């Protein structure tokens, strides 16, 4: 109620920002008071001084400028908005987590958890053969590969070995615009998804699940195969935005991390759910 009363006007927004900032300074001086708040993830405890942590703050409603101002008032530096989950990726002093938990509009605060690549299955393991013999090749279908980037290998060319079926590339890694795969995992995954093996200089032909599909490369893992919730969520958000442009019907996420809370609060789970709601099959 306090938030609703004081955030409706510009004067109220300024007051709320100052109030949060004042409370923040008091809490920073006094130490942790609500470290076990249900609005703060279990693996993200307050205390431990003024060291900076990167967190994802989910709000009850779409993020407004007043919310961003409130986060800044609490000592947070806004790094990226994650509108897909009504969230914001921020850097904040650890002790200010108590301040964030006091904001009524804040739904949940979780760390920007590290994510790594993983893949255990191949076309043979899921019996892709019958699909191929039935004519299901993925022709005209876009598959978004959220991973470490993809090398433009000959296996991603058209059937006549000309052009490329990689129709879009983008890096969601802050400060790193390259979409080249210096780690190798993304190219490995893309080959399993859509490699056709037709242009390889070998008598052995290895092809992926959908050898005629178009690939949308969204780089969210770095050269060590690591990323974070915020980079992957940003990539999922981009896939949804590009869905109609490239007929993206499938989103591949061969990556993961430990689960810390219920899916209804987990920011990555929320992003995946939005992709599903948008009509994209998530693998």
C-alpha positions as a Python dict, from the first residue, in 0.01 Angstrom:
ca = {
    (1, 'X'): (0, 0, 0),
    (2, 'X'): (285, 236, 89),
    (3, 'X'): (436, 181, -256),
    (4, 'X'): (106, 243, -436),
    (5, 'X'): (38, 566, -244),
    (6, 'X'): (379, 722, -296),
    (7, 'X'): (467, 598, -646),
    (8, 'X'): (171, 749, -829),
    (9, 'X'): (313, 1097, -874),
    (10, 'X'): (654, 1238, -961),
    (11, 'X'): (679, 1382, -611),
    (12, 'X'): (583, 1047, -465),
    (13, 'X'): (842, 867, -678),
    (14, 'X'): (1115, 1103, -562),
    (15, 'X'): (1009, 1053, -200),
    (16, 'X'): (1003, 674, -238),
    (17, 'X'): (1349, 671, -396),
    (18, 'X'): (1488, 883, -114),
    (19, 'X'): (1311, 668, 145),
    (20, 'X'): (1456, 347, 3),
    (21, 'X'): (1801, 504, -14),
    (22, 'X'): (1774, 617, 351),
    (23, 'X'): (1655, 274, 464),
    (24, 'X'): (1937, 121, 264),
    (25, 'X'): (2200, 330, 436),
    (26, 'X'): (2055, 237, 776),
    (27, 'X'): (2055, -133, 691),
    (28, 'X'): (2405, -117, 549),
    (29, 'X'): (2521, 35, 875),
    (30, 'X'): (2324, -198, 1099),
    (31, 'X'): (2396, -524, 917),
    (32, 'X'): (2157, -795, 790),
    (33, 'X'): (1810, -801, 942),
    (34, 'X'): (1600, -1018, 707),
    (35, 'X'): (1853, -1250, 550),
    (36, 'X'): (1596, -1531, 551),
    (37, 'X'): (1329, -1336, 364),
    (38, 'X'): (1120, -1559, 132),
    (39, 'X'): (1176, -1294, -136),
    (40, 'X'): (1552, -1361, -140),
    (41, 'X'): (1691, -1685, -293),
    (42, 'X'): (1836, -1938, -49),
    (43, 'X'): (2177, -1927, -216),
    (44, 'X'): (2188, -1547, -189),
    (45, 'X'): (2228, -1439, 172),
    (46, 'X'): (2285, -1083, 288),
    (47, 'X'): (2574, -991, 512),
    (48, 'X'): (2941, -1020, 424),
    (49, 'X'): (3020, -651, 393),
    (50, 'X'): (2991, -418, 98),
    (51, 'X'): (3111, -659, -171),
    (52, 'X'): (2913, -627, -493),
    (53, 'X'): (2689, -906, -624),
    (54, 'X'): (2496, -935, -948),
    (55, 'X'): (2133, -1032, -901),
    (56, 'X'): (1811, -1063, -1097),
    (57, 'X'): (1519, -878, -944),
    (58, 'X'): (1173, -991, -1055),
    (59, 'X'): (880, -751, -1008),
    (60, 'X'): (509, -820, -964),
    (61, 'X'): (424, -610, -1269),
    (62, 'X'): (615, -493, -1580),
    (63, 'X'): (918, -286, -1484),
    (64, 'X'): (854, 89, -1486),
    (65, 'X'): (1094, 383, -1462),
    (66, 'X'): (988, 426, -1099),
    (67, 'X'): (1107, 73, -1027),
    (68, 'X'): (1447, 142, -1187),
    (69, 'X'): (1474, 461, -985),
    (70, 'X'): (1396, 269, -667),
    (71, 'X'): (1665, 10, -746),
    (72, 'X'): (1919, 286, -800),
    (73, 'X'): (1808, 446, -475),
    (74, 'X'): (1888, 118, -301),
    (75, 'X'): (2244, 130, -440),
    (76, 'X'): (2187, -88, -747),
    (77, 'X'): (2351, -33, -1085),
    (78, 'X'): (2112, -144, -1360),
    (79, 'X'): (2296, -369, -1609),
    (80, 'X'): (2012, -500, -1825),
    (81, 'X'): (1633, -506, -1829),
    (82, 'X'): (1476, -849, -1867),
    (83, 'X'): (1123, -751, -1964),
    (84, 'X'): (1042, -1112, -2057),
    (85, 'X'): (1023, -1199, -1685),
    (86, 'X'): (939, -850, -1551),
    (87, 'X'): (1294, -840, -1423),
    (88, 'X'): (1613, -639, -1403),
    (89, 'X'): (1975, -754, -1385),
    (90, 'X'): (2160, -529, -1138),
    (91, 'X'): (2487, -505, -945),
    (92, 'X'): (2433, -414, -580),
    (93, 'X'): (2617, -422, -244),
    (94, 'X'): (2541, -755, -76),
    (95, 'X'): (2399, -590, 235),
    (96, 'X'): (2148, -399, 20),
    (97, 'X'): (1965, -726, -46),
    (98, 'X'): (1769, -656, 270),
    (99, 'X'): (1657, -328, 116),
    (100, 'X'): (1536, -498, -202),
    (101, 'X'): (1331, -745, 3),
    (102, 'X'): (1145, -452, 164),
    (103, 'X'): (1020, -313, -168),
    (104, 'X'): (655, -427, -204),
    (105, 'X'): (669, -447, -584),
    (106, 'X'): (970, -683, -577),
    (107, 'X'): (858, -1043, -625),
    (108, 'X'): (1189, -1229, -593),
    (109, 'X'): (1564, -1166, -586),
    (110, 'X'): (1807, -1433, -708),
    (111, 'X'): (2176, -1435, -800),
    (112, 'X'): (2278, -1412, -1165),
    (113, 'X'): (2374, -1779, -1152),
    (114, 'X'): (2645, -1929, -1367),
    (115, 'X'): (2540, -2166, -1645),
    (116, 'X'): (2742, -2417, -1847),
    (117, 'X'): (2690, -2625, -2161),
    (118, 'X'): (2569, -2985, -2149),
    (119, 'X'): (2453, -3238, -2410),
    (120, 'X'): (2410, -3615, -2386),
    (121, 'X'): (2184, -3720, -2673),
    (122, 'X'): (2226, -3777, -3045),
    (123, 'X'): (1994, -3842, -3337),
    (124, 'X'): (2029, -4219, -3298),
    (125, 'X'): (1937, -4206, -2930),
    (126, 'X'): (1597, -4056, -3011),
    (127, 'X'): (1541, -4268, -3324),
    (128, 'X'): (1539, -3976, -3570),
    (129, 'X'): (1562, -4220, -3863),
    (130, 'X'): (1185, -4282, -3897),
    (131, 'X'): (1127, -3905, -3905),
    (132, 'X'): (1376, -3864, -4188),
    (133, 'X'): (1223, -4146, -4395),
    (134, 'X'): (883, -3981, -4346),
    (135, 'X'): (1016, -3660, -4499),
    (136, 'X'): (1054, -3460, -4178),
    (137, 'X'): (1378, -3268, -4236),
    (138, 'X'): (1306, -2931, -4075),
    (139, 'X'): (1295, -2752, -4411),
    (140, 'X'): (1177, -2392, -4361),
    (141, 'X'): (1178, -2422, -3982),
    (142, 'X'): (1399, -2194, -3772),
    (143, 'X'): (1581, -2340, -3472),
    (144, 'X'): (1732, -2098, -3221),
    (145, 'X'): (2060, -2225, -3075),
    (146, 'X'): (2135, -2057, -2741),
    (147, 'X'): (2493, -2161, -2673),
    (148, 'X'): (2858, -2059, -2721),
    (149, 'X'): (2818, -1946, -3083),
    (150, 'X'): (2849, -2147, -3406),
    (151, 'X'): (3132, -2176, -3662),
    (152, 'X'): (3006, -2143, -4020),
    (153, 'X'): (3093, -2505, -4107),
    (154, 'X'): (3017, -2658, -4452),
    (155, 'X'): (2765, -2889, -4284),
    (156, 'X'): (2540, -2585, -4239),
    (157, 'X'): (2532, -2511, -4614),
    (158, 'X'): (2233, -2593, -4835),
    (159, 'X'): (2198, -2934, -4999),
    (160, 'X'): (2395, -2813, -5303),
    (161, 'X'): (2680, -2696, -5074),
    (162, 'X'): (2612, -2328, -5148),
    (163, 'X'): (2511, -2050, -4910),
    (164, 'X'): (2441, -2110, -4543),
    (165, 'X'): (2140, -2210, -4338),
    (166, 'X'): (2259, -1988, -4053),
    (167, 'X'): (2011, -1706, -4112),
    (168, 'X'): (2083, -1489, -3807),
    (169, 'X'): (2363, -1433, -3554),
    (170, 'X'): (2382, -1226, -3236),
    (171, 'X'): (2584, -1224, -2914),
    (172, 'X'): (2406, -1146, -2588),
    (173, 'X'): (2731, -1140, -2391),
    (174, 'X'): (2799, -789, -2252),
    (175, 'X'): (3101, -635, -2420),
    (176, 'X'): (3160, -931, -2651),
    (177, 'X'): (2981, -893, -2987),
    (178, 'X'): (3149, -1193, -3153),
    (179, 'X'): (2929, -1489, -3245),
    (180, 'X'): (3221, -1717, -3331),
    (181, 'X'): (3242, -2035, -3127),
    (182, 'X'): (3580, -2035, -2950),
    (183, 'X'): (3462, -2306, -2710),
    (184, 'X'): (3318, -2560, -2956),
    (185, 'X'): (3004, -2662, -2773),
    (186, 'X'): (2765, -2446, -2975),
    (187, 'X'): (2895, -2580, -3307),
    (188, 'X'): (2868, -2934, -3171),
    (189, 'X'): (2505, -2871, -3072),
    (190, 'X'): (2421, -2699, -3401),
    (191, 'X'): (2561, -2999, -3590),
    (192, 'X'): (2337, -3236, -3396),
    (193, 'X'): (2039, -3009, -3460),
    (194, 'X'): (2090, -2920, -3825),
    (195, 'X'): (2414, -3048, -3976),
    (196, 'X'): (2361, -3225, -4311),
    (197, 'X'): (2702, -3383, -4373),
    (198, 'X'): (2661, -3341, -4749),
    (199, 'X'): (2967, -3126, -4810),
    (200, 'X'): (3220, -3302, -4587),
    (201, 'X'): (3529, -3450, -4752),
    (202, 'X'): (3462, -3795, -4611),
    (203, 'X'): (3283, -4114, -4705),
    (204, 'X'): (3109, -4103, -4365),
    (205, 'X'): (2800, -3882, -4347),
    (206, 'X'): (2683, -3764, -4007),
    (207, 'X'): (2369, -3552, -4010),
    (208, 'X'): (2164, -3389, -3740),
    (209, 'X'): (1802, -3413, -3632),
    (210, 'X'): (1672, -3161, -3886),
    (211, 'X'): (1932, -3141, -4169),
    (212, 'X'): (1740, -2881, -4369),
    (213, 'X'): (1644, -2648, -4085),
    (214, 'X'): (1754, -2286, -4063),
    (215, 'X'): (1972, -2192, -3765),
    (216, 'X'): (1940, -1879, -3552),
    (217, 'X'): (2261, -1841, -3350),
    (218, 'X'): (2221, -1661, -3016),
    (219, 'X'): (2549, -1664, -2825),
    (220, 'X'): (2502, -1667, -2446),
    (221, 'X'): (2807, -1872, -2334),
    (222, 'X'): (3165, -1744, -2347),
    (223, 'X'): (3493, -1905, -2456),
    (224, 'X'): (3495, -2128, -2149),
    (225, 'X'): (3139, -2252, -2205),
    (226, 'X'): (3006, -2040, -1919),
    (227, 'X'): (2726, -1787, -1903),
    (228, 'X'): (2468, -1666, -1656),
    (229, 'X'): (2094, -1648, -1607),
    (230, 'X'): (2081, -1294, -1746),
    (231, 'X'): (2261, -1374, -2073),
    (232, 'X'): (2051, -1684, -2138),
    (233, 'X'): (1725, -1503, -2052),
    (234, 'X'): (1824, -1220, -2287),
    (235, 'X'): (1884, -1479, -2562),
    (236, 'X'): (1546, -1643, -2501),
    (237, 'X'): (1386, -1298, -2510),
    (238, 'X'): (1554, -1232, -2847),
    (239, 'X'): (1438, -1567, -2987),
    (240, 'X'): (1078, -1475, -2908),
    (241, 'X'): (1123, -1135, -3073),
    (242, 'X'): (1260, -1304, -3388),
    (243, 'X'): (1004, -1588, -3392),
    (244, 'X'): (793, -1465, -3682),
    (245, 'X'): (1085, -1323, -3880),
    (246, 'X'): (1267, -1658, -3904),
    (247, 'X'): (980, -1898, -3830),
    (248, 'X'): (1148, -2008, -3507),
    (249, 'X'): (958, -2317, -3397),
    (250, 'X'): (1226, -2471, -3174),
    (251, 'X'): (1457, -2328, -2907),
    (252, 'X'): (1755, -2542, -2804),
    (253, 'X'): (1911, -2494, -2458),
    (254, 'X'): (2181, -2757, -2407),
    (255, 'X'): (2291, -2592, -2084),
    (256, 'X'): (2188, -2573, -1723),
    (257, 'X'): (2267, -2525, -1357),
    (258, 'X'): (2153, -2632, -1009),
    (259, 'X'): (1789, -2564, -916),
    (260, 'X'): (1744, -2348, -606),
    (261, 'X'): (1375, -2262, -591),
    (262, 'X'): (1030, -2347, -724),
    (263, 'X'): (989, -2296, -1099),
    (264, 'X'): (734, -2019, -1031),
    (265, 'X'): (1016, -1807, -884),
    (266, 'X'): (1318, -1931, -1080),
    (267, 'X'): (1394, -1659, -1342),
    (268, 'X'): (1529, -1900, -1603),
    (269, 'X'): (1224, -2125, -1571),
    (270, 'X'): (1001, -1821, -1611),
    (271, 'X'): (1180, -1725, -1933),
    (272, 'X'): (1147, -2078, -2073),
    (273, 'X'): (775, -2072, -1988),
    (274, 'X'): (735, -1748, -2184),
    (275, 'X'): (900, -1907, -2487),
    (276, 'X'): (660, -2199, -2462),
    (277, 'X'): (364, -1959, -2428),
    (278, 'X'): (486, -1785, -2744),
    (279, 'X'): (447, -2113, -2935),
    (280, 'X'): (810, -2227, -2938),
    (281, 'X'): (905, -2585, -2854),
    (282, 'X'): (1184, -2568, -2594),
    (283, 'X'): (1443, -2846, -2593),
}
